[in-house]
JSON list of C-alpha atoms in Angstrom, two decimals:
[
{"chain": "A", "resi": 1, "resn": "MET", "atom": "CA", "xyz": [114.76, 18.42, 87.86]},
{"chain": "A", "resi": 2, "resn": "THR", "atom": "CA", "xyz": [116.84, 16.21, 89.68]},
{"chain": "A", "resi": 3, "resn": "SER", "atom": "CA", "xyz": [115.91, 12.93, 90.78]},
{"chain": "A", "resi": 4, "resn": "LYS", "atom": "CA", "xyz": [115.98, 14.00, 94.37]},
{"chain": "A", "resi": 5, "resn": "ARG", "atom": "CA", "xyz": [113.63, 16.70, 93.65]},
{"chain": "A", "resi": 6, "resn": "LEU", "atom": "CA", "xyz": [111.58, 14.48, 91.60]},
{"chain": "A", "resi": 7, "resn": "LEU", "atom": "CA", "xyz": [111.51, 12.01, 94.35]},
{"chain": "A", "resi": 8, "resn": "ALA", "atom": "CA", "xyz": [110.69, 14.68, 96.90]},
{"chain": "A", "resi": 9, "resn": "ALA", "atom": "CA", "xyz": [107.95, 16.02, 94.71]},
{"chain": "A", "resi": 10, "resn": "ALA", "atom": "CA", "xyz": [106.62, 12.53, 94.14]},
{"chain": "A", "resi": 11, "resn": "GLY", "atom": "CA", "xyz": [106.96, 11.80, 97.87]},
{"chain": "A", "resi": 12, "resn": "GLY", "atom": "CA", "xyz": [105.23, 15.05, 98.78]},
{"chain": "A", "resi": 13, "resn": "ALA", "atom": "CA", "xyz": [102.43, 14.31, 96.36]},
{"chain": "A", "resi": 14, "resn": "ALA", "atom": "CA", "xyz": [102.15, 10.80, 97.70]},
{"chain": "A", "resi": 15, "resn": "GLY", "atom": "CA", "xyz": [102.25, 12.14, 101.27]},
{"chain": "A", "resi": 16, "resn": "LEU", "atom": "CA", "xyz": [99.62, 14.66, 100.44]},
{"chain": "A", "resi": 17, "resn": "TYR", "atom": "CA", "xyz": [97.55, 11.96, 98.82]},
{"chain": "A", "resi": 18, "resn": "PHE", "atom": "CA", "xyz": [97.97, 9.61, 101.77]},
{"chain": "A", "resi": 19, "resn": "GLY", "atom": "CA", "xyz": [97.21, 12.48, 104.15]},
{"chain": "A", "resi": 20, "resn": "ILE", "atom": "CA", "xyz": [93.99, 13.34, 102.33]},
{"chain": "A", "resi": 21, "resn": "VAL", "atom": "CA", "xyz": [92.99, 9.71, 101.95]},
{"chain": "A", "resi": 22, "resn": "GLY", "atom": "CA", "xyz": [93.95, 9.07, 105.60]},
{"chain": "A", "resi": 23, "resn": "LEU", "atom": "CA", "xyz": [91.78, 12.00, 106.66]},
{"chain": "A", "resi": 24, "resn": "ASP", "atom": "CA", "xyz": [88.93, 10.58, 104.60]},
{"chain": "A", "resi": 25, "resn": "VAL", "atom": "CA", "xyz": [89.46, 7.20, 106.27]},
{"chain": "A", "resi": 26, "resn": "VAL", "atom": "CA", "xyz": [89.47, 8.79, 109.75]},
{"chain": "A", "resi": 27, "resn": "ASN", "atom": "CA", "xyz": [86.35, 10.82, 108.90]},
{"chain": "A", "resi": 28, "resn": "ALA", "atom": "CA", "xyz": [84.64, 7.74, 107.45]},
{"chain": "A", "resi": 29, "resn": "SER", "atom": "CA", "xyz": [85.66, 5.74, 110.52]},
{"chain": "A", "resi": 30, "resn": "ARG", "atom": "CA", "xyz": [84.26, 8.44, 112.83]},
{"chain": "A", "resi": 31, "resn": "GLY", "atom": "CA", "xyz": [81.07, 8.53, 110.78]},
{"chain": "A", "resi": 32, "resn": "GLU", "atom": "CA", "xyz": [80.85, 4.75, 111.01]},
{"chain": "A", "resi": 33, "resn": "GLN", "atom": "CA", "xyz": [81.46, 4.92, 114.77]},
{"chain": "A", "resi": 34, "resn": "ALA", "atom": "CA", "xyz": [78.76, 7.61, 115.11]},
{"chain": "A", "resi": 35, "resn": "LEU", "atom": "CA", "xyz": [76.37, 5.46, 113.09]},
{"chain": "A", "resi": 36, "resn": "LEU", "atom": "CA", "xyz": [77.23, 2.41, 115.25]},
{"chain": "A", "resi": 37, "resn": "THR", "atom": "CA", "xyz": [76.44, 4.50, 118.34]},
{"chain": "A", "resi": 38, "resn": "GLU", "atom": "CA", "xyz": [73.23, 5.73, 116.69]},
{"chain": "A", "resi": 39, "resn": "VAL", "atom": "CA", "xyz": [72.27, 2.14, 115.79]},
{"chain": "A", "resi": 40, "resn": "ALA", "atom": "CA", "xyz": [72.96, 1.00, 119.38]},
{"chain": "A", "resi": 41, "resn": "THR", "atom": "CA", "xyz": [70.95, 3.94, 120.76]},
{"chain": "A", "resi": 42, "resn": "GLN", "atom": "CA", "xyz": [68.08, 3.30, 118.36]},
{"chain": "A", "resi": 43, "resn": "MET", "atom": "CA", "xyz": [68.15, -0.45, 119.15]},
{"chain": "A", "resi": 44, "resn": "SER", "atom": "CA", "xyz": [68.08, 0.34, 122.88]},
{"chain": "A", "resi": 45, "resn": "GLN", "atom": "CA", "xyz": [65.20, 2.78, 122.39]},
{"chain": "A", "resi": 46, "resn": "ALA", "atom": "CA", "xyz": [63.41, 0.23, 120.18]},
{"chain": "A", "resi": 47, "resn": "ALA", "atom": "CA", "xyz": [63.78, -2.40, 122.92]},
{"chain": "A", "resi": 48, "resn": "ALA", "atom": "CA", "xyz": [62.47, 0.06, 125.52]},
{"chain": "A", "resi": 49, "resn": "ALA", "atom": "CA", "xyz": [59.59, 0.99, 123.21]},
{"chain": "A", "resi": 50, "resn": "GLN", "atom": "CA", "xyz": [58.83, -2.71, 122.71]},
{"chain": "A", "resi": 51, "resn": "LYS", "atom": "CA", "xyz": [58.78, -3.25, 126.50]},
{"chain": "A", "resi": 52, "resn": "SER", "atom": "CA", "xyz": [56.48, -0.23, 126.86]},
{"chain": "A", "resi": 53, "resn": "ALA", "atom": "CA", "xyz": [54.31, -1.55, 124.03]},
{"chain": "A", "resi": 54, "resn": "ALA", "atom": "CA", "xyz": [54.14, -4.95, 125.75]},
{"chain": "A", "resi": 55, "resn": "ARG", "atom": "CA", "xyz": [53.11, -3.23, 129.01]},
{"chain": "A", "resi": 56, "resn": "GLU", "atom": "CA", "xyz": [50.51, -1.18, 127.13]},
{"chain": "A", "resi": 57, "resn": "GLU", "atom": "CA", "xyz": [49.22, -4.33, 125.42]},
{"chain": "A", "resi": 58, "resn": "GLY", "atom": "CA", "xyz": [48.78, -5.81, 128.90]},
{"chain": "A", "resi": 59, "resn": "ALA", "atom": "CA", "xyz": [46.98, -2.67, 130.02]},
{"chain": "A", "resi": 60, "resn": "VAL", "atom": "CA", "xyz": [44.81, -2.75, 126.88]},
{"chain": "A", "resi": 61, "resn": "ALA", "atom": "CA", "xyz": [43.97, -6.41, 127.56]},
{"chain": "A", "resi": 62, "resn": "ASN", "atom": "CA", "xyz": [43.11, -5.52, 131.18]},
{"chain": "A", "resi": 63, "resn": "PHE", "atom": "CA", "xyz": [40.92, -2.63, 130.03]},
{"chain": "A", "resi": 64, "resn": "GLN", "atom": "CA", "xyz": [39.20, -4.90, 127.51]},
{"chain": "A", "resi": 65, "resn": "ASP", "atom": "CA", "xyz": [38.56, -7.47, 130.25]},
{"chain": "A", "resi": 66, "resn": "SER", "atom": "CA", "xyz": [37.29, -4.70, 132.51]},
{"chain": "A", "resi": 67, "resn": "ILE", "atom": "CA", "xyz": [35.03, -3.37, 129.76]},
{"chain": "A", "resi": 68, "resn": "GLN", "atom": "CA", "xyz": [33.68, -6.87, 129.12]},
{"chain": "A", "resi": 69, "resn": "GLN", "atom": "CA", "xyz": [33.00, -7.38, 132.83]},
{"chain": "A", "resi": 70, "resn": "HIS", "atom": "CA", "xyz": [31.27, -4.00, 133.09]},
{"chain": "A", "resi": 71, "resn": "GLU", "atom": "CA", "xyz": [29.20, -4.74, 129.98]},
{"chain": "A", "resi": 72, "resn": "GLN", "atom": "CA", "xyz": [28.14, -8.06, 131.53]},
{"chain": "A", "resi": 73, "resn": "SER", "atom": "CA", "xyz": [27.33, -6.21, 134.73]},
{"chain": "A", "resi": 74, "resn": "VAL", "atom": "CA", "xyz": [25.25, -3.70, 132.76]},
{"chain": "A", "resi": 75, "resn": "GLN", "atom": "CA", "xyz": [23.43, -6.56, 131.02]},
{"chain": "A", "resi": 76, "resn": "THR", "atom": "CA", "xyz": [22.74, -8.17, 134.38]},
{"chain": "A", "resi": 77, "resn": "VAL", "atom": "CA", "xyz": [21.40, -4.89, 135.76]},
{"chain": "A", "resi": 78, "resn": "GLU", "atom": "CA", "xyz": [19.27, -4.38, 132.64]},
{"chain": "A", "resi": 79, "resn": "ALA", "atom": "CA", "xyz": [17.84, -7.88, 133.06]},
{"chain": "A", "resi": 80, "resn": "GLU", "atom": "CA", "xyz": [17.08, -7.11, 136.71]},
{"chain": "A", "resi": 81, "resn": "ILE", "atom": "CA", "xyz": [15.48, -3.83, 135.65]},
{"chain": "A", "resi": 82, "resn": "GLY", "atom": "CA", "xyz": [13.33, -5.78, 133.20]},
{"chain": "A", "resi": 83, "resn": "VAL", "atom": "CA", "xyz": [12.24, -8.16, 135.96]},
{"chain": "A", "resi": 84, "resn": "VAL", "atom": "CA", "xyz": [11.52, -5.25, 138.31]},
{"chain": "A", "resi": 85, "resn": "GLN", "atom": "CA", "xyz": [9.57, -3.41, 135.61]},
{"chain": "A", "resi": 86, "resn": "GLN", "atom": "CA", "xyz": [7.53, -6.56, 134.93]},
{"chain": "A", "resi": 87, "resn": "ARG", "atom": "CA", "xyz": [6.86, -6.95, 138.66]},
{"chain": "A", "resi": 88, "resn": "LEU", "atom": "CA", "xyz": [5.97, -3.25, 138.88]},
{"chain": "A", "resi": 89, "resn": "GLN", "atom": "CA", "xyz": [3.51, -3.69, 136.01]},
{"chain": "A", "resi": 90, "resn": "GLU", "atom": "CA", "xyz": [2.00, -6.73, 137.75]},
{"chain": "A", "resi": 91, "resn": "LEU", "atom": "CA", "xyz": [1.69, -4.78, 141.00]},
{"chain": "A", "resi": 92, "resn": "LYS", "atom": "CA", "xyz": [0.06, -1.85, 139.19]},
{"chain": "A", "resi": 93, "resn": "GLN", "atom": "CA", "xyz": [-2.45, -4.23, 137.62]},
{"chain": "A", "resi": 94, "resn": "LEU", "atom": "CA", "xyz": [-3.07, -5.83, 141.02]},
{"chain": "A", "resi": 95, "resn": "ARG", "atom": "CA", "xyz": [-3.53, -2.36, 142.52]},
{"chain": "A", "resi": 96, "resn": "GLU", "atom": "CA", "xyz": [-6.03, -1.44, 139.80]},
{"chain": "A", "resi": 97, "resn": "ALA", "atom": "CA", "xyz": [-7.94, -4.68, 140.38]},
{"chain": "A", "resi": 98, "resn": "ARG", "atom": "CA", "xyz": [-8.02, -4.04, 144.11]},
{"chain": "A", "resi": 99, "resn": "LEU", "atom": "CA", "xyz": [-9.14, -0.45, 143.57]},
{"chain": "A", "resi": 100, "resn": "VAL", "atom": "CA", "xyz": [-12.02, -1.82, 141.50]},
{"chain": "A", "resi": 101, "resn": "LEU", "atom": "CA", "xyz": [-12.83, -4.22, 144.36]},
{"chain": "A", "resi": 102, "resn": "VAL", "atom": "CA", "xyz": [-12.69, -1.33, 146.83]},
{"chain": "A", "resi": 103, "resn": "ALA", "atom": "CA", "xyz": [-15.00, 0.74, 144.63]},
{"chain": "A", "resi": 104, "resn": "ASP", "atom": "CA", "xyz": [-17.38, -2.21, 144.30]},
{"chain": "A", "resi": 105, "resn": "ALA", "atom": "CA", "xyz": [-17.28, -2.79, 148.06]},
{"chain": "A", "resi": 106, "resn": "GLN", "atom": "CA", "xyz": [-17.84, 0.93, 148.67]},
{"chain": "A", "resi": 107, "resn": "ALA", "atom": "CA", "xyz": [-20.85, 0.89, 146.33]},
{"chain": "A", "resi": 108, "resn": "ALA", "atom": "CA", "xyz": [-22.16, -2.26, 148.03]},
{"chain": "A", "resi": 109, "resn": "LEU", "atom": "CA", "xyz": [-21.64, -0.59, 151.42]},
{"chain": "A", "resi": 110, "resn": "GLU", "atom": "CA", "xyz": [-23.60, 2.48, 150.34]},
{"chain": "A", "resi": 111, "resn": "GLU", "atom": "CA", "xyz": [-26.34, 0.26, 148.93]},
{"chain": "A", "resi": 112, "resn": "ALA", "atom": "CA", "xyz": [-26.42, -1.77, 152.16]},
{"chain": "A", "resi": 113, "resn": "ARG", "atom": "CA", "xyz": [-26.56, 1.42, 154.24]},
{"chain": "A", "resi": 114, "resn": "ALA", "atom": "CA", "xyz": [-29.44, 2.73, 152.12]},
{"chain": "A", "resi": 115, "resn": "LYS", "atom": "CA", "xyz": [-31.22, -0.62, 152.43]},
{"chain": "A", "resi": 116, "resn": "LEU", "atom": "CA", "xyz": [-30.58, -0.64, 156.19]},
{"chain": "A", "resi": 117, "resn": "ALA", "atom": "CA", "xyz": [-31.96, 2.88, 156.51]},
{"chain": "A", "resi": 118, "resn": "LYS", "atom": "CA", "xyz": [-35.01, 1.83, 154.49]},
{"chain": "A", "resi": 119, "resn": "LEU", "atom": "CA", "xyz": [-35.47, -1.30, 156.61]},
{"chain": "A", "resi": 120, "resn": "LEU", "atom": "CA", "xyz": [-35.07, 0.70, 159.82]},
{"chain": "A", "resi": 121, "resn": "SER", "atom": "CA", "xyz": [-37.62, 3.19, 158.51]},
{"chain": "A", "resi": 122, "resn": "GLU", "atom": "CA", "xyz": [-39.97, 0.33, 157.64]},
{"chain": "A", "resi": 123, "resn": "ALA", "atom": "CA", "xyz": [-39.36, -1.26, 161.04]},
{"chain": "A", "resi": 124, "resn": "LYS", "atom": "CA", "xyz": [-40.15, 2.05, 162.74]},
{"chain": "A", "resi": 125, "resn": "ARG", "atom": "CA", "xyz": [-43.24, 2.48, 160.59]},
{"chain": "A", "resi": 126, "resn": "HIS", "atom": "CA", "xyz": [-44.33, -1.10, 161.39]},
{"chain": "A", "resi": 127, "resn": "GLN", "atom": "CA", "xyz": [-43.54, -0.52, 165.07]},
{"chain": "A", "resi": 128, "resn": "THR", "atom": "CA", "xyz": [-45.68, 2.61, 165.00]},
{"chain": "A", "resi": 129, "resn": "ALA", "atom": "CA", "xyz": [-48.41, 0.69, 163.20]},
{"chain": "A", "resi": 130, "resn": "ALA", "atom": "CA", "xyz": [-48.05, -2.17, 165.71]},
{"chain": "A", "resi": 131, "resn": "THR", "atom": "CA", "xyz": [-48.32, 0.30, 168.60]},
{"chain": "A", "resi": 132, "resn": "ALA", "atom": "CA", "xyz": [-51.41, 1.84, 167.01]},
{"chain": "A", "resi": 133, "resn": "ALA", "atom": "CA", "xyz": [-52.82, -1.64, 166.39]},
{"chain": "A", "resi": 134, "resn": "GLN", "atom": "CA", "xyz": [-52.03, -2.59, 170.02]},
{"chain": "A", "resi": 135, "resn": "GLN", "atom": "CA", "xyz": [-53.89, 0.49, 171.21]},
{"chain": "A", "resi": 136, "resn": "ALA", "atom": "CA", "xyz": [-56.76, -0.33, 168.89]},
{"chain": "A", "resi": 137, "resn": "LEU", "atom": "CA", "xyz": [-56.68, -3.93, 170.17]},
{"chain": "A", "resi": 138, "resn": "THR", "atom": "CA", "xyz": [-56.73, -2.69, 173.75]},
{"chain": "A", "resi": 139, "resn": "GLN", "atom": "CA", "xyz": [-59.69, -0.45, 172.95]},
{"chain": "A", "resi": 140, "resn": "ALA", "atom": "CA", "xyz": [-61.41, -3.27, 171.07]},
{"chain": "A", "resi": 141, "resn": "HIS", "atom": "CA", "xyz": [-60.81, -5.60, 173.99]},
{"chain": "A", "resi": 142, "resn": "GLN", "atom": "CA", "xyz": [-62.18, -3.00, 176.35]},
{"chain": "A", "resi": 143, "resn": "HIS", "atom": "CA", "xyz": [-65.16, -2.55, 174.09]},
{"chain": "A", "resi": 144, "resn": "THR", "atom": "CA", "xyz": [-65.61, -6.34, 173.92]},
{"chain": "A", "resi": 145, "resn": "LEU", "atom": "CA", "xyz": [-65.52, -6.54, 177.72]},
{"chain": "A", "resi": 146, "resn": "GLU", "atom": "CA", "xyz": [-68.01, -3.75, 177.93]},
{"chain": "A", "resi": 147, "resn": "ALA", "atom": "CA", "xyz": [-70.15, -5.50, 175.35]},
{"chain": "A", "resi": 148, "resn": "LYS", "atom": "CA", "xyz": [-69.91, -8.76, 177.30]},
{"chain": "A", "resi": 149, "resn": "GLN", "atom": "CA", "xyz": [-70.98, -6.97, 180.42]},
{"chain": "A", "resi": 150, "resn": "GLY", "atom": "CA", "xyz": [-73.95, -5.67, 178.54]},
{"chain": "A", "resi": 151, "resn": "VAL", "atom": "CA", "xyz": [-74.97, -9.22, 177.60]},
{"chain": "A", "resi": 152, "resn": "HIS", "atom": "CA", "xyz": [-75.49, -10.24, 181.23]},
{"chain": "A", "resi": 153, "resn": "PRO", "atom": "CA", "xyz": [-78.85, -8.87, 182.21]},
{"chain": "A", "resi": 154, "resn": "LEU", "atom": "CA", "xyz": [-77.80, -7.80, 185.64]},
{"chain": "A", "resi": 155, "resn": "GLN", "atom": "CA", "xyz": [-74.80, -5.96, 184.24]},
{"chain": "A", "resi": 156, "resn": "HIS", "atom": "CA", "xyz": [-76.82, -3.88, 181.82]},
{"chain": "A", "resi": 157, "resn": "PRO", "atom": "CA", "xyz": [-76.39, -0.18, 182.52]},
{"chain": "A", "resi": 158, "resn": "LEU", "atom": "CA", "xyz": [-80.12, 0.35, 182.96]},
{"chain": "A", "resi": 159, "resn": "VAL", "atom": "CA", "xyz": [-80.35, -2.45, 185.46]},
{"chain": "A", "resi": 160, "resn": "ARG", "atom": "CA", "xyz": [-77.33, -1.18, 187.27]},
{"chain": "A", "resi": 161, "resn": "SER", "atom": "CA", "xyz": [-78.65, 2.28, 187.48]},
{"chain": "A", "resi": 162, "resn": "PHE", "atom": "CA", "xyz": [-81.92, 0.90, 188.76]},
{"chain": "A", "resi": 163, "resn": "MET", "atom": "CA", "xyz": [-80.21, -1.21, 191.35]},
{"chain": "A", "resi": 164, "resn": "GLY", "atom": "CA", "xyz": [-78.14, 1.70, 192.41]},
{"chain": "A", "resi": 165, "resn": "ARG", "atom": "CA", "xyz": [-74.89, 0.38, 192.10]}
]
């Protein structure tokens, strides 16, 4: 082999080597560039996700505040319900007490009506008795007058019949 050939063979081998290694370098560089692009894309998406997460954290905080306000509102309403139920119970007791008073008054009214009817009956009976006594008194008075007339000798029925009057 001649030195030219040897040199050409060595140069071809070196060229081949540098070509293969150069291709590896280009491929590695492209891979690195692709990874840099992927890293940039992922970093951008991570930043967007962080912004979205921050917005969602704000929304979560707002919902938690809203829930707390609604729970306080529910507690307030429950307290008001308790007060209303207590008042309702008091009113029911008052109603029951007044119904008892009404029943007592009704019973007293019936008793008073019965007593009034009895008193009116007694008054009528006494009025009837008084009328009968008045008639008896009138008759007794008439009899007394007649008796008094019989005491006077000139008023005696025998004398009167004799005198012709």
